[in-house]
Amino acid sequence: MAEVLAPVSSATQPPAVPGQDKKYVYFHSGSEATYREVSDTPSQSFTSIPTVDLADLDSSSPEARQRIAREISNACRNCGFFYIKNHGIPEDVVRQAFALLRRFFALDHEAKMEAHAQKNPAIRGYEPMLETNLDPRTKGDIKEAFTMGDCYLEPEQDYTGKTGESGPPPNVTQPQNIWPPQAPWWREGLYDYYAHVLPLSLKLVRVFALGFGLDEAAFDPMFRFPITGMRPLHYPPTPAASSMEGNENVGLGAHSDFSWLTLVLQDDVPALEVLNQDGHWVDAPPAPGTFVCNVGQYLERQSNGRYPATVHWVRNKTGRERYSLPFFLTPGPEVDLEVLPCCYDNDDDDDGADQGSSKKKKYDTINVGDLYIRRVLPARTKHPTSIKYRDVPQEEWSYDMLLS
């Protein structure tokens, strides 16, 4: 197991790491930043990302769905990442999504900045090049991005239809998303894709329930109206990185995802790498017709650490321009998330549950919205919402701070 060092402040330059004869990666886990040793010795951990075939995802056969659940469970335990193929999203939807990304990011800077994330209390919208910086040893993340997500008020998301509520919460006074006024096709196109990827992600939620030995619908109440995020990304052409450990030309710094589950569309340019338990970077190259999926920190907590939220980064290895489209799924902000009893109080199961699990409950019950705000605001210290509440003690923060 590679060494994990004490967290350091993400707002300052990192201190000197111990053992200067060793190599380290600096990564974020939520709002905290941590060093971890990168190893040159042969790896005993995973060296590739497994692929799970979802052709039987909608099968009437319980055995077929259980087979998928076992394969995903094994992948999550071993590395926290897996590809899915035969997922049911048509290839023309994928092609249209990438065409949409290319069209949006080709807009004039001024047009994109009309929807700048700092104009939006929920920290949604456009982020220009170098605005985020997950590794303070660099000048910033070499990418531009746009974030949209769950919204109580936007009709495309049908809050009342999904929840049965008579209307949105009374404290919600404005949409949580912001859109560029010169590009109405951007909102329309992203929602076209959203309408395909959200149902797929919710089917996977049911597969995860099976993988824990639960009823397929066990997690449904947690995802009645979930926190979602869709984050189109554009990485410009830059000189290729010169080494496996170098931090030059990092498009997105090392981190683990602050979500429950992430599904990513990659174009044909390799750049994503995953850090295994032995401190080796493992390629997660593009594979036509697939998504690459990974465990986020909420699912890591719920599984008592059995499913790790694995560190990964995006590094330009080819010099080529790249586009990707992650989708993040998290339970609704009202949910109190508990560690699953099957992950700490039972004997070994037929998959060998001892691997990556514990007989001790490692995490307290947490409210999803409370944890969300305590991760998001410290990671965006220059955002007006973060500035507005910087003198308020964290124990008084609530998810509602993003809604008005």
Coordinates of C-alpha atoms in Angstrom, one line a residue:
M1 CA 0.0 0.0 0.0
A2 CA 1.4 3.4 -1.0
E3 CA 2.0 5.8 1.9
V4 CA -0.8 8.4 2.6
L5 CA 0.4 11.5 4.3
A6 CA -1.4 14.1 6.5
P7 CA -3.8 16.5 4.7
V8 CA -2.5 20.0 3.8
S9 CA -4.5 23.1 3.1
S10 CA -5.7 23.4 -0.4
A11 CA -5.5 27.2 -0.2
T12 CA -1.7 27.4 0.2
Q13 CA 1.3 26.0 -1.4
P14 CA 2.0 22.5 -0.2
P15 CA 4.8 22.1 2.3
A16 CA 7.9 20.0 1.5
V17 CA 7.1 16.3 1.6
P18 CA 9.2 13.9 3.6
G19 CA 11.6 11.6 1.8
Q20 CA 12.8 13.8 -1.1
D21 CA 14.3 10.7 -2.7
K22 CA 10.7 9.5 -3.2
K23 CA 8.0 10.5 -5.7
Y24 CA 4.6 11.8 -4.7
V25 CA 1.3 12.8 -6.2
Y26 CA -0.6 15.7 -4.6
F27 CA -4.3 15.0 -4.8
H28 CA -7.7 16.2 -3.5
S29 CA -10.3 14.2 -1.7
G30 CA -13.2 16.5 -1.3
S31 CA -12.0 19.8 0.0
E32 CA -8.8 18.4 1.5
A33 CA -5.5 17.9 -0.2
T34 CA -3.1 15.0 0.5
Y35 CA 0.3 13.7 -0.6
R36 CA 0.6 10.1 -1.6
E37 CA 3.8 8.2 -2.6
V38 CA 4.1 7.0 -6.2
S39 CA 5.9 3.7 -6.6
D40 CA 8.4 2.4 -9.1
T41 CA 8.3 -1.1 -7.8
P42 CA 6.2 -3.8 -9.6
S43 CA 2.6 -3.6 -8.7
Q44 CA 0.6 -6.3 -6.9
S45 CA -2.6 -4.3 -7.3
F46 CA -4.8 -3.9 -10.4
T47 CA -3.0 -3.0 -13.7
S48 CA -6.1 -2.6 -16.0
I49 CA -9.7 -1.5 -15.7
P50 CA -12.3 -4.3 -16.0
T51 CA -15.2 -4.1 -18.5
V52 CA -18.8 -5.1 -17.5
D53 CA -21.3 -6.0 -20.2
L54 CA -24.7 -4.5 -19.5
A55 CA -26.5 -6.4 -22.4
D56 CA -28.8 -8.1 -19.8
L57 CA -29.4 -5.0 -17.7
D58 CA -33.1 -5.0 -18.5
S59 CA -33.4 -8.8 -18.6
S60 CA -36.4 -10.5 -16.9
S61 CA -33.9 -13.0 -15.6
P62 CA -32.8 -12.3 -11.9
E63 CA -29.8 -14.5 -12.5
A64 CA -28.6 -12.3 -15.4
R65 CA -29.0 -9.1 -13.4
Q66 CA -27.2 -10.8 -10.5
R67 CA -24.3 -11.6 -12.8
I68 CA -23.9 -7.9 -13.7
A69 CA -24.1 -7.0 -10.0
R70 CA -21.3 -9.4 -9.1
E71 CA -19.1 -8.2 -11.8
I72 CA -19.6 -4.5 -10.8
S73 CA -19.1 -5.3 -7.2
N74 CA -15.8 -7.1 -7.8
A75 CA -14.6 -4.2 -10.0
C76 CA -15.5 -1.7 -7.3
R77 CA -13.7 -3.6 -4.6
N78 CA -10.6 -4.2 -6.6
C79 CA -10.1 -0.8 -8.1
G80 CA -13.1 1.5 -7.8
F81 CA -13.3 1.8 -11.6
F82 CA -14.9 -0.1 -14.4
Y83 CA -16.1 0.3 -18.0
I84 CA -19.6 -0.5 -19.1
K85 CA -20.5 -1.6 -22.7
N86 CA -23.9 -2.4 -24.3
H87 CA -25.3 0.3 -22.0
G88 CA -28.2 1.2 -24.2
I89 CA -27.4 4.8 -25.1
P90 CA -27.4 5.1 -28.9
E91 CA -24.2 5.9 -30.7
D92 CA -25.8 8.9 -32.4
V93 CA -26.6 10.4 -29.0
V94 CA -22.9 10.1 -28.1
R95 CA -21.8 11.6 -31.4
Q96 CA -24.2 14.5 -31.0
A97 CA -23.0 15.1 -27.5
F98 CA -19.4 15.5 -28.6
A99 CA -20.4 17.7 -31.5
L100 CA -22.3 19.9 -29.0
L101 CA -19.2 20.2 -26.8
R102 CA -17.0 21.2 -29.7
R103 CA -19.6 23.8 -30.8
F104 CA -19.9 25.3 -27.3
F105 CA -16.2 25.5 -26.4
A106 CA -15.5 27.1 -29.8
L107 CA -17.7 30.1 -28.9
D108 CA -16.1 33.5 -28.2
H109 CA -14.8 33.8 -24.6
E110 CA -17.2 36.7 -23.9
A111 CA -20.2 34.6 -24.9
K112 CA -19.2 31.8 -22.6
M113 CA -18.4 34.2 -19.7
E114 CA -22.0 35.4 -19.8
A115 CA -22.7 32.2 -17.9
H116 CA -19.6 32.3 -15.7
A117 CA -20.0 30.2 -12.5
Q118 CA -19.3 33.2 -10.3
K119 CA -22.6 34.6 -11.4
N120 CA -24.5 31.6 -10.0
P121 CA -25.0 31.0 -6.3
A122 CA -25.0 27.2 -6.8
I123 CA -21.5 27.3 -8.4
R124 CA -22.8 26.2 -11.8
G125 CA -21.9 27.5 -15.2
Y126 CA -18.7 28.2 -17.2
E127 CA -15.2 27.9 -15.8
P128 CA -12.4 29.3 -18.1
M129 CA -8.9 27.9 -18.5
L130 CA -6.8 27.7 -15.3
E131 CA -9.7 28.8 -13.1
T132 CA -9.4 25.7 -10.9
N133 CA -6.1 24.4 -9.5
L134 CA -6.1 21.0 -7.8
D135 CA -2.3 20.9 -7.6
P136 CA -0.8 24.2 -6.4
R137 CA 2.6 23.2 -7.8
T138 CA 1.1 24.0 -11.2
K139 CA -0.2 27.2 -12.7
G140 CA -3.7 25.6 -12.8
D141 CA -5.8 22.9 -14.4
I142 CA -5.3 23.2 -18.2
K143 CA -9.0 22.8 -19.1
E144 CA -12.2 24.8 -19.5
A145 CA -15.5 23.4 -18.2
F146 CA -19.2 24.0 -17.8
T147 CA -21.3 22.6 -15.0
M148 CA -25.1 22.0 -14.9
G149 CA -27.1 19.8 -12.6
D150 CA -30.2 19.1 -10.6
C151 CA -32.7 22.0 -10.5
Y152 CA -36.0 22.2 -8.7
L153 CA -37.4 24.8 -11.1
E154 CA -36.3 23.9 -14.6
P155 CA -39.2 22.1 -16.4
E156 CA -36.8 19.6 -18.1
Q157 CA -36.2 18.0 -14.7
D158 CA -39.9 17.6 -13.7
Y159 CA -39.4 17.9 -10.0
T160 CA -43.1 17.6 -9.1
G161 CA -43.6 14.6 -11.4
K162 CA -40.6 12.7 -10.0
T163 CA -41.3 13.4 -6.3
G164 CA -45.1 13.8 -6.1
E165 CA -44.6 17.1 -4.3
S166 CA -47.0 20.0 -5.1
G167 CA -44.1 22.3 -6.0
P168 CA -40.4 23.0 -5.3
P169 CA -39.2 23.8 -1.8
P170 CA -40.5 27.3 -0.8
N171 CA -36.9 28.6 -0.2
V172 CA -35.9 28.0 -3.8
T173 CA -36.1 31.3 -5.4
Q174 CA -34.1 30.9 -8.6
P175 CA -32.9 28.2 -11.0
Q176 CA -29.8 26.4 -9.9
N177 CA -28.3 26.4 -13.4
I178 CA -27.1 29.3 -15.5
W179 CA -27.1 29.3 -19.3
P180 CA -25.4 31.4 -21.9
P181 CA -28.1 33.6 -23.5
Q182 CA -26.4 33.6 -27.0
A183 CA -26.5 29.8 -27.2
P184 CA -29.9 28.4 -26.4
W185 CA -29.0 25.3 -28.2
W186 CA -26.5 24.5 -25.4
R187 CA -29.2 24.0 -22.8
E188 CA -31.4 22.0 -25.3
G189 CA -28.5 19.8 -26.3
L190 CA -27.2 19.1 -22.8
Y191 CA -30.7 18.2 -21.6
D192 CA -31.1 15.8 -24.6
Y193 CA -28.1 13.9 -23.3
Y194 CA -29.1 14.2 -19.7
A195 CA -32.4 12.5 -20.5
H196 CA -30.4 9.4 -21.6
V197 CA -27.7 9.3 -18.9
L198 CA -29.8 9.9 -15.8
P199 CA -32.0 6.8 -16.4
L200 CA -29.0 4.7 -17.1
S201 CA -27.4 5.8 -13.8
L202 CA -30.5 5.0 -11.9
K203 CA -30.6 1.5 -13.4
L204 CA -27.0 1.1 -12.1
V205 CA -28.1 2.2 -8.7
R206 CA -30.4 -0.9 -8.7
V207 CA -27.5 -3.1 -9.8
F208 CA -25.4 -1.8 -6.9
A209 CA -28.3 -2.7 -4.5
L210 CA -28.2 -6.3 -5.8
G211 CA -24.4 -6.3 -5.3
F212 CA -24.8 -5.6 -1.6
G213 CA -27.3 -8.4 -1.3
L214 CA -30.3 -6.1 -1.1
D215 CA -33.6 -5.8 -2.9
E216 CA -33.1 -4.0 -6.3
A217 CA -35.3 -1.1 -5.1
A218 CA -33.6 -0.7 -1.7
F219 CA -31.8 2.6 -2.8
D220 CA -34.7 4.1 -4.8
P221 CA -35.8 6.4 -2.0
M222 CA -32.3 8.0 -1.8
F223 CA -32.5 8.9 -5.5
R224 CA -36.0 10.3 -5.7
F225 CA -34.6 13.6 -6.9
P226 CA -30.8 13.2 -6.6
I227 CA -28.0 15.7 -6.7
T228 CA -26.6 15.4 -10.2
G229 CA -23.9 17.1 -12.1
M230 CA -22.9 17.1 -15.7
R231 CA -19.5 18.7 -16.5
P232 CA -18.5 19.1 -20.2
L233 CA -14.7 19.5 -20.3
H234 CA -12.4 20.8 -23.0
Y235 CA -8.6 20.2 -22.8
P236 CA -6.7 22.2 -25.3
P237 CA -3.7 20.9 -27.3
T238 CA -0.5 21.2 -25.3
P239 CA 2.9 19.6 -25.4
A240 CA 2.8 16.0 -24.2
A241 CA 3.8 15.3 -20.7
S242 CA 7.4 14.1 -20.4
S243 CA 7.1 11.6 -17.6
M244 CA 4.7 9.4 -15.8
E245 CA 5.1 11.2 -12.5
G246 CA 5.6 14.8 -13.8
N247 CA 2.9 17.3 -13.0
E248 CA 3.4 19.3 -16.2
N249 CA 0.4 19.6 -18.5
V250 CA -2.0 18.2 -16.0
G251 CA -5.5 18.9 -17.5
L252 CA -7.2 18.0 -14.2
G253 CA -5.2 17.5 -11.0
A254 CA -5.3 14.3 -9.0
H255 CA -8.5 13.8 -7.0
S256 CA -11.2 11.4 -6.0
D257 CA -14.7 12.2 -7.0
F258 CA -17.2 13.8 -4.6
S259 CA -20.2 11.9 -5.8
W260 CA -21.9 8.5 -5.3
L261 CA -21.2 7.3 -8.8
T262 CA -19.6 8.9 -11.9
L263 CA -20.1 7.9 -15.6
V264 CA -17.7 9.4 -18.1
L265 CA -17.8 9.7 -21.9
Q266 CA -14.3 10.0 -23.3
D267 CA -13.4 10.9 -26.9
D268 CA -10.6 9.0 -28.6
V269 CA -7.7 10.8 -27.0
P270 CA -6.1 8.9 -24.1
A271 CA -5.4 11.0 -21.0
L272 CA -7.2 9.5 -17.9
E273 CA -5.0 7.6 -15.4
V274 CA -6.0 5.9 -12.2
L275 CA -3.8 5.5 -9.1
N276 CA -3.8 1.9 -7.8
Q277 CA -3.3 0.8 -4.3
D278 CA 0.5 0.3 -4.9
G279 CA 0.9 3.8 -6.1
H280 CA 1.1 3.0 -9.8
W281 CA -0.7 5.0 -12.5
V282 CA -2.9 2.7 -14.6
D283 CA -4.2 3.9 -18.0
A284 CA -8.0 4.1 -18.5
P285 CA -7.9 4.6 -22.3
P286 CA -10.9 5.4 -24.5
A287 CA -12.8 2.3 -25.5
P288 CA -15.4 2.8 -28.2
G289 CA -19.0 2.3 -27.2
T290 CA -18.3 2.5 -23.4
F291 CA -18.5 4.7 -20.4
V292 CA -15.8 4.6 -17.8
C293 CA -17.4 4.6 -14.3
N294 CA -16.0 5.1 -10.9
V295 CA -17.0 5.1 -7.2
G296 CA -17.3 8.5 -5.5
Q297 CA -16.8 9.4 -1.8
Y298 CA -20.5 9.0 -0.8
L299 CA -20.5 5.4 -2.0
E300 CA -17.1 4.8 -0.4
R301 CA -18.7 5.9 3.0
Q302 CA -21.9 3.9 2.5
S303 CA -19.9 0.8 1.7
N304 CA -17.7 1.3 4.8
G305 CA -14.7 1.6 2.5
R306 CA -15.3 -1.6 0.7
Y307 CA -15.7 0.3 -2.6
P308 CA -12.8 2.9 -2.7
A309 CA -13.2 6.3 -4.3
T310 CA -10.0 5.9 -6.3
V311 CA -7.6 8.8 -7.1
H312 CA -7.3 9.7 -10.8
W313 CA -6.1 12.6 -13.0
V314 CA -6.2 13.8 -16.6
R315 CA -2.7 14.3 -18.1
N316 CA -1.9 15.2 -21.7
K317 CA 0.2 12.4 -23.0
T318 CA -0.3 13.0 -26.8
G319 CA -0.4 16.8 -27.2
R320 CA -3.8 16.5 -28.8
E321 CA -7.0 18.4 -27.9
R322 CA -9.5 16.4 -25.8
Y323 CA -13.2 16.5 -24.8
S324 CA -14.9 14.5 -22.1
L325 CA -18.4 14.5 -20.5
P326 CA -18.6 13.2 -16.9
F327 CA -22.0 12.7 -15.2
F328 CA -22.1 12.7 -11.4
L329 CA -24.9 11.0 -9.4
T330 CA -25.4 11.6 -5.6
P331 CA -28.4 10.9 -3.3
G332 CA -30.8 13.8 -2.7
P333 CA -29.6 16.5 -0.2
E334 CA -32.3 15.4 2.3
V335 CA -30.9 11.9 2.6
D336 CA -29.2 10.8 5.8
L337 CA -26.6 8.4 4.5
E338 CA -25.7 5.4 6.7
V339 CA -23.1 2.7 6.4
L340 CA -24.7 -0.4 5.1
P341 CA -24.9 -3.1 7.9
C342 CA -23.8 -5.7 5.3
C343 CA -20.5 -3.9 5.1
Y344 CA -19.5 -4.2 8.7
D345 CA -21.6 -6.7 10.8
N346 CA -21.6 -9.9 8.7
D347 CA -19.4 -12.8 8.0
D348 CA -17.6 -13.3 4.7
D349 CA -20.0 -13.4 1.7
D350 CA -19.5 -15.5 -1.4
D351 CA -17.4 -12.9 -3.0
G352 CA -15.0 -12.7 -0.1
A353 CA -16.3 -9.5 1.6
D354 CA -13.2 -9.3 3.8
Q355 CA -11.3 -7.7 0.9
G356 CA -11.7 -3.9 1.3
S357 CA -14.3 -4.2 4.1
S358 CA -14.3 -4.0 7.9
K359 CA -16.1 -5.5 10.8
K360 CA -16.0 -2.0 12.3
K361 CA -18.3 0.8 11.3
K362 CA -15.8 3.4 10.0
Y363 CA -18.2 6.3 9.2
D364 CA -20.9 8.1 11.1
T365 CA -24.3 8.7 9.6
I366 CA -24.2 12.0 7.6
N367 CA -26.7 14.2 5.9
V368 CA -25.9 14.3 2.1
G369 CA -26.6 18.0 1.7
D370 CA -24.5 19.0 4.8
L371 CA -21.5 17.0 3.6
Y372 CA -21.9 18.4 0.1
I373 CA -21.8 22.0 1.2
R374 CA -18.8 21.4 3.5
R375 CA -16.9 20.0 0.5
V376 CA -17.9 22.4 -2.2
L377 CA -17.4 25.8 -0.6
P378 CA -13.8 25.2 0.7
A379 CA -12.9 24.1 -2.8
R380 CA -14.2 27.4 -4.3
T381 CA -12.7 30.0 -2.0
K382 CA -13.0 32.8 -4.6
H383 CA -16.7 32.2 -5.4
P384 CA -19.1 34.8 -4.1
T385 CA -21.1 32.1 -2.2
S386 CA -18.0 30.9 -0.4
I387 CA -17.0 34.5 0.4
K388 CA -20.6 35.3 1.6
Y389 CA -20.4 32.6 4.2
R390 CA -16.7 32.5 5.1
D391 CA -17.3 33.8 8.6
V392 CA -20.1 31.4 9.3
P393 CA -18.9 28.3 11.3
Q394 CA -19.1 25.1 9.1
E395 CA -21.4 23.4 11.6
E396 CA -24.0 26.1 10.6
W397 CA -23.7 25.5 6.9
S398 CA -26.5 23.9 5.0
Y399 CA -27.3 22.9 1.5
D400 CA -29.8 25.7 1.3
M401 CA -26.9 28.2 1.0
L402 CA -26.7 27.2 -2.6
L403 CA -30.3 27.8 -3.4
S404 CA -30.9 31.5 -3.0

